[in-house]
Amino acid sequence: MENNKDFKAGFVALIGRPNVGKSTIMNNILGTKLSIVSPKPQTTRMRILGVKHDKDAQIIFLDTPGVQKGKDLLTKVVMESAVGSMEEADILVMIIEADKGWTKEDELLLENYIKKLQKPTILVINKIDKMQDKRLLLPLIEESSKKYDFVEIIPMSAIKGENLDRFVQVIKKYLPESPPLFPEDQVTDLPLRFYVAEIIREKIFHNTKQELPYSAAVEVESIEEGQKNKNLLIINAVIYVEKENHKGIIIGRKGQMLKKIGQQARQELEYLLGKKVHLNLWVKVRPRWKEDIRLLKMLGYQYVS
């Protein structure tokens, strides 16, 4: 691969409002789960890197947090992560939803970030499977082409895999010529602890639904091999919440909710890691943890300063 003079490699930032499908697009292209996926917005809190290896190119996706508003330190860190990813990228991919069209938030993202960065930008119109009238797609493409000089506009259904291959080929057209930037066997730069914490956090979101606001964080305290069984991982993790009643929601009646979250996380981790997992979970109340610089750094937020 290194000897191919026509090889291309570069960074591609996936950007858009919360819940437009950024994580689903990256996960489905890579064929593995790096970003957690939830029907709730604002699931991704940090830039997640994922590497797509092809014979002629290496695409380094940056799944960014959805652009959001908020005054707490966590939101500030999340936004710095998103902006930092845009600035380091070679190509920007803006994602909007086909069934919703251009929203006020989409317009602000275009004006405040994309137009200022002046980088090659692909527009993805995702979730075309949700359009009740497909005849509205062509007018939406026409409207989009007038808003900005997108290098390409691609309708897509990431969840159904529609147009994902075309999307990858289009990205390759705009990548800079470069040798590979990551080894062939590396698909992410995530530390294992962060990966494990994200899986647990996803199960919290899926199981607590609307009952628990976005005030849960997960810290993996330790990952150790079993003393007798090297194919066993013993994982200890703490779930932080801001209020006592949130703790009750996660633990559930007679501990059943916490047991369910732990069981689902353990099963997925065993599948992804190829090892048996013994998962111990605790729930602790940490008021205003989103403002706690030391805790945010412990949780792995890179842009805290």
Protein backbone atom coordinates (compact mmCIF):
# COMPACT_ATOMS: atom_id res chain seq x y z
CA MET A 1 0.00 0.00 0.00
CA GLU A 2 2.85 2.39 0.85
CA ASN A 3 4.35 1.93 -2.63
CA ASN A 4 1.25 3.14 -4.47
CA LYS A 5 2.11 6.66 -5.64
CA ASP A 6 -1.58 7.34 -6.40
CA PHE A 7 -2.66 6.56 -2.85
CA LYS A 8 -4.82 9.12 -1.04
CA ALA A 9 -5.43 9.74 2.66
CA GLY A 10 -7.07 12.46 4.70
CA PHE A 11 -9.44 13.55 7.43
CA VAL A 12 -13.19 13.87 6.82
CA ALA A 13 -15.34 15.64 9.44
CA LEU A 14 -18.99 14.58 9.69
CA ILE A 15 -20.91 17.59 10.98
CA GLY A 16 -24.54 18.50 11.53
CA ARG A 17 -27.26 19.00 14.08
CA PRO A 18 -27.65 16.39 16.82
CA ASN A 19 -29.31 13.17 15.64
CA VAL A 20 -28.96 13.68 11.87
CA GLY A 21 -27.22 10.29 11.56
CA LYS A 22 -23.48 11.07 11.74
CA SER A 23 -22.65 8.08 13.94
CA THR A 24 -24.80 5.69 11.88
CA ILE A 25 -23.05 6.77 8.67
CA MET A 26 -19.57 6.20 10.11
CA ASN A 27 -20.40 2.93 11.85
CA ASN A 28 -22.02 1.45 8.74
CA ILE A 29 -19.16 2.48 6.45
CA LEU A 30 -16.56 1.02 8.81
CA GLY A 31 -18.60 -2.11 9.45
CA THR A 32 -17.98 -1.79 13.19
CA LYS A 33 -19.40 0.22 16.03
CA LEU A 34 -17.22 3.10 17.19
CA SER A 35 -19.80 5.80 17.88
CA ILE A 36 -22.77 5.08 20.10
CA VAL A 37 -26.14 5.39 18.44
CA SER A 38 -29.31 6.53 20.18
CA PRO A 39 -32.65 7.90 18.98
CA LYS A 40 -32.01 10.80 21.36
CA PRO A 41 -30.05 13.85 20.20
CA GLN A 42 -26.67 14.86 21.63
CA THR A 43 -25.48 11.28 22.15
CA THR A 44 -21.95 11.84 20.86
CA ARG A 45 -19.98 14.09 23.23
CA MET A 46 -16.48 13.82 21.79
CA ARG A 47 -14.83 13.55 18.44
CA ILE A 48 -14.71 9.86 17.49
CA LEU A 49 -12.08 8.84 14.93
CA GLY A 50 -12.67 5.90 12.60
CA VAL A 51 -10.40 4.73 9.77
CA LYS A 52 -11.73 3.26 6.52
CA HIS A 53 -9.01 1.23 4.75
CA ASP A 54 -9.27 0.69 0.98
CA LYS A 55 -6.67 -0.45 -1.53
CA ASP A 56 -6.37 3.05 -3.01
CA ALA A 57 -7.24 5.31 -0.07
CA GLN A 58 -7.47 5.73 3.67
CA ILE A 59 -10.43 7.79 4.85
CA ILE A 60 -10.14 9.03 8.44
CA PHE A 61 -13.63 9.93 9.60
CA LEU A 62 -14.15 12.36 12.46
CA ASP A 63 -17.63 11.85 13.91
CA THR A 64 -18.22 15.17 15.65
CA PRO A 65 -20.70 16.02 18.39
CA GLY A 66 -23.83 17.74 17.14
CA VAL A 67 -23.53 21.51 17.21
CA GLN A 68 -25.47 22.57 20.30
CA LYS A 69 -26.08 25.43 22.71
CA GLY A 70 -25.45 25.51 26.44
CA LYS A 71 -23.52 27.39 29.11
CA ASP A 72 -22.06 24.56 31.20
CA LEU A 73 -18.44 23.45 30.87
CA LEU A 74 -19.38 20.13 29.27
CA THR A 75 -21.19 21.87 26.40
CA LYS A 76 -18.21 24.19 25.93
CA VAL A 77 -15.88 21.18 25.74
CA VAL A 78 -18.23 19.40 23.31
CA MET A 79 -18.35 22.42 21.00
CA GLU A 80 -14.56 22.86 21.08
CA SER A 81 -14.28 19.21 20.07
CA ALA A 82 -16.63 19.76 17.12
CA VAL A 83 -14.90 22.95 15.94
CA GLY A 84 -11.44 21.41 16.36
CA SER A 85 -12.47 18.49 14.14
CA MET A 86 -13.72 20.86 11.42
CA GLU A 87 -10.47 22.80 11.50
CA GLU A 88 -8.23 19.73 11.17
CA ALA A 89 -10.28 18.08 8.42
CA ASP A 90 -9.37 18.03 4.72
CA ILE A 91 -13.02 17.59 3.72
CA LEU A 92 -16.23 18.61 5.47
CA VAL A 93 -19.43 16.57 5.21
CA MET A 94 -22.55 18.46 6.24
CA ILE A 95 -25.54 16.25 6.99
CA ILE A 96 -29.19 17.30 6.96
CA GLU A 97 -32.37 15.23 7.25
CA ALA A 98 -34.42 14.61 4.11
CA ASP A 99 -37.74 14.51 5.94
CA LYS A 100 -37.11 17.81 7.75
CA GLY A 101 -35.30 19.77 5.05
CA TRP A 102 -33.25 22.82 5.98
CA THR A 103 -33.82 23.90 9.59
CA LYS A 104 -32.77 27.10 11.31
CA GLU A 105 -29.98 25.16 13.05
CA ASP A 106 -28.72 23.86 9.68
CA GLU A 107 -28.63 27.40 8.32
CA LEU A 108 -26.63 28.63 11.35
CA LEU A 109 -24.16 25.76 10.99
CA LEU A 110 -23.65 26.64 7.33
CA GLU A 111 -23.19 30.37 8.03
CA ASN A 112 -21.13 30.20 11.23
CA TYR A 113 -18.79 27.33 10.43
CA ILE A 114 -18.78 25.89 6.91
CA LYS A 115 -18.73 29.15 4.96
CA LYS A 116 -15.98 30.52 7.20
CA LEU A 117 -13.72 27.45 6.85
CA GLN A 118 -13.84 27.43 3.02
CA LYS A 119 -13.02 23.73 2.69
CA PRO A 120 -14.36 21.25 0.11
CA THR A 121 -17.78 20.36 1.51
CA ILE A 122 -20.07 17.48 0.59
CA LEU A 123 -23.75 17.74 1.52
CA VAL A 124 -25.44 14.50 2.57
CA ILE A 125 -29.23 14.49 2.63
CA ASN A 126 -29.77 11.58 5.00
CA LYS A 127 -32.89 9.61 5.98
CA ILE A 128 -34.47 9.62 2.52
CA ASP A 129 -36.28 6.46 3.66
CA LYS A 130 -38.36 8.68 5.97
CA MET A 131 -39.65 10.92 3.18
CA GLN A 132 -43.39 10.40 2.70
CA ASP A 133 -43.25 11.90 -0.78
CA LYS A 134 -40.02 11.11 -2.67
CA ARG A 135 -40.94 13.69 -5.31
CA LEU A 136 -39.86 16.35 -2.80
CA LEU A 137 -36.24 15.13 -2.95
CA LEU A 138 -35.30 16.84 -6.23
CA PRO A 139 -36.60 20.27 -5.08
CA LEU A 140 -34.63 19.82 -1.83
CA ILE A 141 -31.45 19.08 -3.81
CA GLU A 142 -32.12 22.14 -5.98
CA GLU A 143 -32.70 24.33 -2.92
CA SER A 144 -29.48 23.01 -1.32
CA SER A 145 -27.39 23.73 -4.40
CA LYS A 146 -28.36 27.42 -4.17
CA LYS A 147 -27.36 27.76 -0.51
CA TYR A 148 -23.66 26.99 -0.96
CA ASP A 149 -21.17 25.69 -3.48
CA PHE A 150 -21.18 22.10 -2.24
CA VAL A 151 -18.75 19.97 -4.25
CA GLU A 152 -21.33 17.13 -4.25
CA ILE A 153 -24.85 16.57 -2.94
CA ILE A 154 -25.68 12.96 -2.05
CA PRO A 155 -29.11 11.67 -1.00
CA MET A 156 -28.68 8.77 1.42
CA SER A 157 -30.32 6.36 3.82
CA ALA A 158 -27.47 5.43 6.15
CA ILE A 159 -29.59 3.07 8.21
CA LYS A 160 -30.52 1.07 5.07
CA GLY A 161 -27.09 1.39 3.46
CA GLU A 162 -28.42 3.28 0.45
CA ASN A 163 -25.74 5.30 -1.38
CA LEU A 164 -23.04 4.64 1.24
CA ASP A 165 -20.71 3.13 -1.39
CA ARG A 166 -21.22 6.12 -3.69
CA PHE A 167 -20.48 8.42 -0.75
CA VAL A 168 -17.14 6.69 -0.13
CA GLN A 169 -16.16 6.98 -3.80
CA VAL A 170 -17.05 10.69 -3.86
CA ILE A 171 -14.91 11.34 -0.78
CA LYS A 172 -11.92 9.71 -2.49
CA LYS A 173 -12.14 12.23 -5.33
CA TYR A 174 -11.36 15.08 -2.95
CA LEU A 175 -8.80 13.46 -0.65
CA PRO A 176 -5.22 14.74 -0.90
CA GLU A 177 -2.52 12.44 -2.25
CA SER A 178 -0.75 10.99 0.77
CA PRO A 179 0.71 7.76 2.10
CA PRO A 180 -1.43 5.96 4.73
CA LEU A 181 -1.61 7.86 8.01
CA PHE A 182 -2.61 4.88 10.18
CA PRO A 183 -1.50 1.21 10.22
CA GLU A 184 -3.74 -1.18 8.28
CA ASP A 185 -4.97 -2.92 11.43
CA GLN A 186 -6.00 0.28 13.25
CA VAL A 187 -9.59 1.49 12.95
CA THR A 188 -9.67 4.06 15.78
CA ASP A 189 -7.55 6.00 18.23
CA LEU A 190 -9.97 5.41 21.08
CA PRO A 191 -8.52 4.00 24.30
CA LEU A 192 -10.30 0.83 25.45
CA ARG A 193 -11.63 2.52 28.59
CA PHE A 194 -13.41 5.21 26.57
CA TYR A 195 -14.84 2.57 24.21
CA VAL A 196 -16.21 0.54 27.14
CA ALA A 197 -17.67 3.66 28.78
CA GLU A 198 -19.47 4.63 25.56
CA ILE A 199 -21.10 1.18 25.28
CA ILE A 200 -22.38 1.42 28.87
CA ARG A 201 -23.63 4.97 28.24
CA GLU A 202 -25.51 3.82 25.16
CA LYS A 203 -27.36 1.17 27.18
CA ILE A 204 -28.33 3.81 29.74
CA PHE A 205 -29.86 5.94 26.96
CA HIS A 206 -31.72 3.03 25.37
CA ASN A 207 -33.22 1.77 28.61
CA THR A 208 -34.09 4.97 30.47
CA LYS A 209 -35.72 6.60 27.43
CA GLN A 210 -37.29 9.96 28.32
CA GLU A 211 -37.01 9.48 32.08
CA LEU A 212 -33.36 10.45 32.37
CA PRO A 213 -32.04 13.70 30.88
CA TYR A 214 -28.54 13.92 29.46
CA SER A 215 -26.89 14.04 32.83
CA ALA A 216 -25.25 10.61 32.98
CA ALA A 217 -21.54 9.96 32.52
CA VAL A 218 -19.53 6.77 32.81
CA GLU A 219 -16.02 6.38 34.20
CA VAL A 220 -14.27 3.04 33.73
CA GLU A 221 -12.09 2.70 36.82
CA SER A 222 -10.27 -0.49 35.87
CA ILE A 223 -10.00 -3.23 33.25
CA GLU A 224 -8.06 -6.30 34.33
CA GLU A 225 -7.53 -9.79 33.02
CA GLY A 226 -8.73 -12.63 35.23
CA GLN A 227 -5.94 -14.14 37.31
CA LYS A 228 -6.81 -17.69 36.33
CA ASN A 229 -8.61 -17.07 33.04
CA LYS A 230 -6.75 -14.72 30.66
CA ASN A 231 -9.77 -14.75 28.36
CA LEU A 232 -11.80 -12.98 31.06
CA LEU A 233 -11.91 -9.19 31.48
CA ILE A 234 -13.00 -7.78 34.83
CA ILE A 235 -14.35 -4.25 34.33
CA ASN A 236 -15.28 -1.85 37.13
CA ALA A 237 -17.21 1.26 36.14
CA VAL A 238 -19.06 4.12 37.83
CA ILE A 239 -22.14 5.86 36.43
CA TYR A 240 -22.31 9.49 37.55
CA VAL A 241 -25.62 11.34 37.72
CA GLU A 242 -26.46 14.83 38.94
CA LYS A 243 -29.47 14.10 41.17
CA GLU A 244 -30.60 11.47 43.66
CA ASN A 245 -33.79 10.71 41.70
CA HIS A 246 -31.67 10.07 38.58
CA LYS A 247 -29.77 7.47 40.59
CA GLY A 248 -33.06 5.80 41.44
CA ILE A 249 -34.06 5.71 37.78
CA ILE A 250 -30.85 3.98 36.73
CA ILE A 251 -30.88 1.48 39.60
CA GLY A 252 -34.58 0.76 39.15
CA ARG A 253 -36.91 -1.25 41.35
CA LYS A 254 -34.92 -3.85 43.27
CA GLY A 255 -31.93 -3.02 41.07
CA GLN A 256 -33.55 -4.39 37.92
CA MET A 257 -32.73 -1.45 35.62
CA LEU A 258 -29.04 -1.43 36.54
CA LYS A 259 -28.95 -5.20 36.08
CA LYS A 260 -30.51 -4.84 32.61
CA ILE A 261 -28.07 -2.08 31.59
CA GLY A 262 -25.12 -4.15 32.81
CA GLN A 263 -26.30 -7.32 31.10
CA GLN A 264 -26.80 -5.61 27.72
CA ALA A 265 -23.45 -3.81 27.95
CA ARG A 266 -21.65 -7.02 28.94
CA GLN A 267 -23.14 -8.98 26.03
CA GLU A 268 -22.13 -6.32 23.50
CA LEU A 269 -18.64 -5.96 24.96
CA GLU A 270 -18.12 -9.73 24.82
CA TYR A 271 -19.13 -9.70 21.16
CA LEU A 272 -16.96 -6.70 20.26
CA LEU A 273 -13.88 -7.68 22.30
CA GLY A 274 -14.04 -11.43 21.73
CA LYS A 275 -13.61 -12.17 25.45
CA LYS A 276 -15.74 -13.03 28.45
CA VAL A 277 -16.56 -9.94 30.50
CA HIS A 278 -17.41 -9.58 34.18
CA LEU A 279 -18.89 -6.08 34.53
CA ASN A 280 -19.35 -4.36 37.88
CA LEU A 281 -21.40 -1.14 37.86
CA TRP A 282 -21.95 1.44 40.59
CA VAL A 283 -24.11 4.57 40.48
CA LYS A 284 -22.96 7.74 42.26
CA VAL A 285 -24.52 11.18 42.58
CA ARG A 286 -22.11 13.95 41.58
CA PRO A 287 -24.01 17.27 41.50
CA ARG A 288 -22.92 19.60 38.67
CA TRP A 289 -20.41 17.09 37.32
CA LYS A 290 -20.62 18.89 33.95
CA GLU A 291 -18.75 21.79 35.59
CA ASP A 292 -16.09 19.61 37.27
CA ILE A 293 -12.85 20.09 35.27
CA ARG A 294 -11.04 17.28 37.08
CA LEU A 295 -13.83 14.79 36.49
CA LEU A 296 -14.24 15.79 32.83
CA LYS A 297 -10.53 15.13 32.29
CA MET A 298 -10.85 11.77 34.05
CA LEU A 299 -13.74 10.94 31.72
CA GLY A 300 -11.47 11.58 28.74
CA TYR A 301 -12.68 14.91 27.41
CA GLN A 302 -9.66 16.09 25.44
CA TYR A 303 -10.40 19.78 25.08
CA VAL A 304 -10.78 20.70 28.77
CA SER A 305 -8.48 23.55 29.74
